Structures are given as C-alpha cells and as structure tokens.
Amino acid sequence: MEEITNLLSDLQTVNEEAKSTHSTKILRGLRDRMDSDIVALLRKVRRVKTRLENLVQSNVNNRGRKSC
C-alpha cells in the first residue's frame, strides 16, 4: 500500500510540474513518466485486488464450515 501511495504522490507532483511547463520536450517527458507510473500503479492495484478477493472467498468458505 505504501508503494501505491508513493506512486500517487509522484503522479500528483508530475501533474503540477506539467501545469507550469510550456516546453513540448519537457511535457513529452512528463507524459511518459506519468504513463509509466500509471502502468506500475495499475499492476500493483490489480495484485492487491486479487489478494483481497481471495481473502473474501476464503472467509466465505470458512463461514460455511462447522466448528469442532
């Protein structure tokens, strides 16, 4: 989760930099950086989502079991 928070913070920083820049070369570089951060963020979020779904399914399965 900390990595996700860091990536979101980086995206916000790059967004602010893009607002204050007028050079097309710099904007392209910032856009590429944002794209790579978004791809990394989506990968991490999907991994977390899968783990949470597995945990929920495990909880559902365990609720159905009778205790000894």
PDB file of C-alpha atoms in Angstrom:
ATOM      1  CA  MET A   1       0.000   0.000   0.000  1.00  0.00           C
ATOM      2  CA  GLU A   2       2.901   2.338   0.708  1.00  0.00           C
ATOM      3  CA  GLU A   3       4.153   1.877  -2.858  1.00  0.00           C
ATOM      4  CA  ILE A   4       0.715   2.790  -4.193  1.00  0.00           C
ATOM      5  CA  THR A   5       0.656   5.913  -2.040  1.00  0.00           C
ATOM      6  CA  ASN A   6       4.127   6.874  -3.283  1.00  0.00           C
ATOM      7  CA  LEU A   7       3.129   6.387  -6.919  1.00  0.00           C
ATOM      8  CA  LEU A   8       0.015   8.519  -6.458  1.00  0.00           C
ATOM      9  CA  SER A   9       2.106  11.220  -4.825  1.00  0.00           C
ATOM     10  CA  ASP A  10       4.563  11.112  -7.738  1.00  0.00           C
ATOM     11  CA  LEU A  11       1.691  11.416 -10.204  1.00  0.00           C
ATOM     12  CA  GLN A  12       0.375  14.486  -8.405  1.00  0.00           C
ATOM     13  CA  THR A  13       3.849  16.038  -8.432  1.00  0.00           C
ATOM     14  CA  VAL A  14       4.317  15.387 -12.152  1.00  0.00           C
ATOM     15  CA  ASN A  15       0.855  16.803 -12.837  1.00  0.00           C
ATOM     16  CA  GLU A  16       1.768  20.030 -11.046  1.00  0.00           C
ATOM     17  CA  GLU A  17       5.046  20.219 -12.990  1.00  0.00           C
ATOM     18  CA  ALA A  18       3.139  19.757 -16.257  1.00  0.00           C
ATOM     19  CA  LYS A  19       0.829  22.654 -15.404  1.00  0.00           C
ATOM     20  CA  SER A  20       3.753  25.050 -15.048  1.00  0.00           C
ATOM     21  CA  THR A  21       5.748  23.906 -18.099  1.00  0.00           C
ATOM     22  CA  HIS A  22       5.339  25.159 -21.651  1.00  0.00           C
ATOM     23  CA  SER A  23       8.146  23.266 -23.387  1.00  0.00           C
ATOM     24  CA  THR A  24       6.909  20.415 -25.575  1.00  0.00           C
ATOM     25  CA  LYS A  25      10.025  18.304 -24.929  1.00  0.00           C
ATOM     26  CA  ILE A  26       9.598  18.567 -21.190  1.00  0.00           C
ATOM     27  CA  LEU A  27       5.862  17.873 -21.469  1.00  0.00           C
ATOM     28  CA  ARG A  28       6.554  14.720 -23.502  1.00  0.00           C
ATOM     29  CA  GLY A  29       8.988  13.536 -20.857  1.00  0.00           C
ATOM     30  CA  LEU A  30       6.494  14.246 -18.092  1.00  0.00           C
ATOM     31  CA  ARG A  31       3.748  12.465 -20.006  1.00  0.00           C
ATOM     32  CA  ASP A  32       5.977   9.405 -20.476  1.00  0.00           C
ATOM     33  CA  ARG A  33       6.790   9.434 -16.765  1.00  0.00           C
ATOM     34  CA  MET A  34       3.095   9.667 -15.893  1.00  0.00           C
ATOM     35  CA  ASP A  35       2.266   6.810 -18.257  1.00  0.00           C
ATOM     36  CA  SER A  36       4.886   4.535 -16.716  1.00  0.00           C
ATOM     37  CA  ASP A  37       3.730   5.448 -13.196  1.00  0.00           C
ATOM     38  CA  ILE A  38       0.124   4.674 -14.131  1.00  0.00           C
ATOM     39  CA  VAL A  39       1.094   1.285 -15.587  1.00  0.00           C
ATOM     40  CA  ALA A  40       3.046   0.419 -12.427  1.00  0.00           C
ATOM     41  CA  LEU A  41       0.173   1.633 -10.266  1.00  0.00           C
ATOM     42  CA  LEU A  42      -2.390  -0.459 -12.140  1.00  0.00           C
ATOM     43  CA  ARG A  43      -0.235  -3.583 -11.789  1.00  0.00           C
ATOM     44  CA  LYS A  44       0.080  -3.103  -8.046  1.00  0.00           C
ATOM     45  CA  VAL A  45      -3.612  -2.313  -7.609  1.00  0.00           C
ATOM     46  CA  ARG A  46      -4.630  -5.409  -9.561  1.00  0.00           C
ATOM     47  CA  ARG A  47      -2.368  -7.527  -7.354  1.00  0.00           C
ATOM     48  CA  VAL A  48      -3.919  -6.055  -4.198  1.00  0.00           C
ATOM     49  CA  LYS A  49      -7.425  -6.525  -5.617  1.00  0.00           C
ATOM     50  CA  THR A  50      -6.730 -10.189  -6.371  1.00  0.00           C
ATOM     51  CA  ARG A  51      -5.396 -10.780  -2.871  1.00  0.00           C
ATOM     52  CA  LEU A  52      -8.447  -9.129  -1.320  1.00  0.00           C
ATOM     53  CA  GLU A  53     -10.815 -11.158  -3.487  1.00  0.00           C
ATOM     54  CA  ASN A  54      -9.007 -14.356  -2.444  1.00  0.00           C
ATOM     55  CA  LEU A  55      -9.279 -13.343   1.202  1.00  0.00           C
ATOM     56  CA  VAL A  56     -13.006 -12.666   0.855  1.00  0.00           C
ATOM     57  CA  GLN A  57     -13.526 -16.019  -0.854  1.00  0.00           C
ATOM     58  CA  SER A  58     -11.560 -17.765   1.889  1.00  0.00           C
ATOM     59  CA  ASN A  59     -13.715 -16.071   4.524  1.00  0.00           C
ATOM     60  CA  VAL A  60     -16.891 -17.146   2.736  1.00  0.00           C
ATOM     61  CA  ASN A  61     -15.637 -20.724   2.542  1.00  0.00           C
ATOM     62  CA  ASN A  62     -14.660 -20.773   6.216  1.00  0.00           C
ATOM     63  CA  ARG A  63     -18.040 -19.427   7.325  1.00  0.00           C
ATOM     64  CA  GLY A  64     -19.698 -22.461   5.817  1.00  0.00           C
ATOM     65  CA  ARG A  65     -17.599 -24.914   7.832  1.00  0.00           C
ATOM     66  CA  LYS A  66     -18.864 -26.231  11.103  1.00  0.00           C
ATOM     67  CA  SER A  67     -16.515 -25.895  14.042  1.00  0.00           C
ATOM     68  CA  CYS A  68     -15.484 -28.970  16.016  1.00  0.00           C
TER      69      CYS A  68
END
